[in-house]
Amino acid sequence: MVITIDGPAGSGKSTVARALAKRLGFHYVDTGAFYRAFTCKAMKVGADLEDEAGLCRLVKETNIEIVDGQEGVRVLVDGEDVTREIRDPGVTERVHFIASLAKVREPVVALQRAAAAGGANVVAEGRDTGTVVFPNADRKFYLDAQPEERARRRYAELRPGNKGISYERMLEDLKQRDQRDSTREASPLRSGPDFISLDTTGLSVEEVVERLLKKI
Ligand code: DC
């Protein structure tokens, strides 16, 4: 069984997807982690983030692994653990360059599908998991929440070393990302007629998970 959860930044989809996967005993696939991991690599080698052809070559020679181990999910790029690094503001600011390139997305989507291969039951979350990555998913959810609440959640998630940014700036960044994610040409963030939508404003993670479980 494949369950997809799409939605904008801070809609709660990562936390909910992880909790739902745990409840169901399913495999959790964080599709954004792949774009973040490749952004780390591109930044490390000093690649031009607007050079689609160059990045397309680079992504094909990059080994991205998501390993579900004892210390939780680890993200490896060419064998190096970048689990923490992929959440740094520098990566968050730049990942949209990578995510907007159709030719770079193609091999990344193949990796995401491979992560769910082998007949495993999965909960996948991201921006295009129900529309592009798993169009034949058994259940497709779309989570959203008011921008102010989403910014508050994101702010609370920041590591102490990254608290230099204000809540107001966070909210502005988030609105900018929403705009970018939903208006880009390559696999924009979108719901569809076969999606079940839920506004998570004011709901706890447990409440959201319970509501989704009722629809599965
Ligand atoms: O969900 P996140 O913040 O980790 O996503 C990081 C970036 O990757 C963000 O710019 C959206 C993009 N993304 C995407 O384009 N498609 C996905 N399926 C998942 C994430």
JSON list of N, CA, C and O in Angstrom, two decimals, residues 28 47 67 70 102 149 199:
[
{"chain": "A", "resi": 28, "resn": "TYR", "atom": "N", "xyz": [8.80, 4.95, 5.83]},
{"chain": "A", "resi": 28, "resn": "TYR", "atom": "CA", "xyz": [8.59, 6.40, 5.64]},
{"chain": "A", "resi": 28, "resn": "TYR", "atom": "C", "xyz": [9.56, 6.94, 4.58]},
{"chain": "A", "resi": 28, "resn": "TYR", "atom": "O", "xyz": [10.76, 6.70, 4.68]},
{"chain": "A", "resi": 47, "resn": "ALA", "atom": "N", "xyz": [28.98, 24.07, -7.42]},
{"chain": "A", "resi": 47, "resn": "ALA", "atom": "CA", "xyz": [28.28, 24.04, -8.71]},
{"chain": "A", "resi": 47, "resn": "ALA", "atom": "C", "xyz": [27.42, 25.29, -8.90]},
{"chain": "A", "resi": 47, "resn": "ALA", "atom": "O", "xyz": [26.95, 25.88, -7.92]},
{"chain": "A", "resi": 67, "resn": "VAL", "atom": "N", "xyz": [19.03, 5.94, 4.85]},
{"chain": "A", "resi": 67, "resn": "VAL", "atom": "CA", "xyz": [19.19, 4.69, 5.58]},
{"chain": "A", "resi": 67, "resn": "VAL", "atom": "C", "xyz": [18.37, 4.73, 6.86]},
{"chain": "A", "resi": 67, "resn": "VAL", "atom": "O", "xyz": [18.53, 5.63, 7.68]},
{"chain": "A", "resi": 70, "resn": "GLN", "atom": "N", "xyz": [19.34, 2.32, 13.37]},
{"chain": "A", "resi": 70, "resn": "GLN", "atom": "CA", "xyz": [19.00, 2.37, 14.79]},
{"chain": "A", "resi": 70, "resn": "GLN", "atom": "C", "xyz": [18.84, 3.78, 15.32]},
{"chain": "A", "resi": 70, "resn": "GLN", "atom": "O", "xyz": [18.01, 4.04, 16.18]},
{"chain": "A", "resi": 102, "resn": "ALA", "atom": "N", "xyz": [13.51, 20.54, -14.02]},
{"chain": "A", "resi": 102, "resn": "ALA", "atom": "CA", "xyz": [12.82, 19.30, -14.45]},
{"chain": "A", "resi": 102, "resn": "ALA", "atom": "C", "xyz": [13.81, 18.15, -14.71]},
{"chain": "A", "resi": 102, "resn": "ALA", "atom": "O", "xyz": [13.56, 17.02, -14.30]},
{"chain": "A", "resi": 149, "resn": "GLU", "atom": "N", "xyz": [0.73, 29.93, 11.46]},
{"chain": "A", "resi": 149, "resn": "GLU", "atom": "CA", "xyz": [0.95, 28.72, 12.26]},
{"chain": "A", "resi": 149, "resn": "GLU", "atom": "C", "xyz": [2.10, 27.89, 11.67]},
{"chain": "A", "resi": 149, "resn": "GLU", "atom": "O", "xyz": [2.92, 27.33, 12.39]},
{"chain": "A", "resi": 199, "resn": "ASP", "atom": "N", "xyz": [-7.04, 20.77, 6.81]},
{"chain": "A", "resi": 199, "resn": "ASP", "atom": "CA", "xyz": [-6.40, 21.96, 7.36]},
{"chain": "A", "resi": 199, "resn": "ASP", "atom": "C", "xyz": [-5.98, 21.61, 8.79]},
{"chain": "A", "resi": 199, "resn": "ASP", "atom": "O", "xyz": [-6.83, 21.30, 9.63]}
]
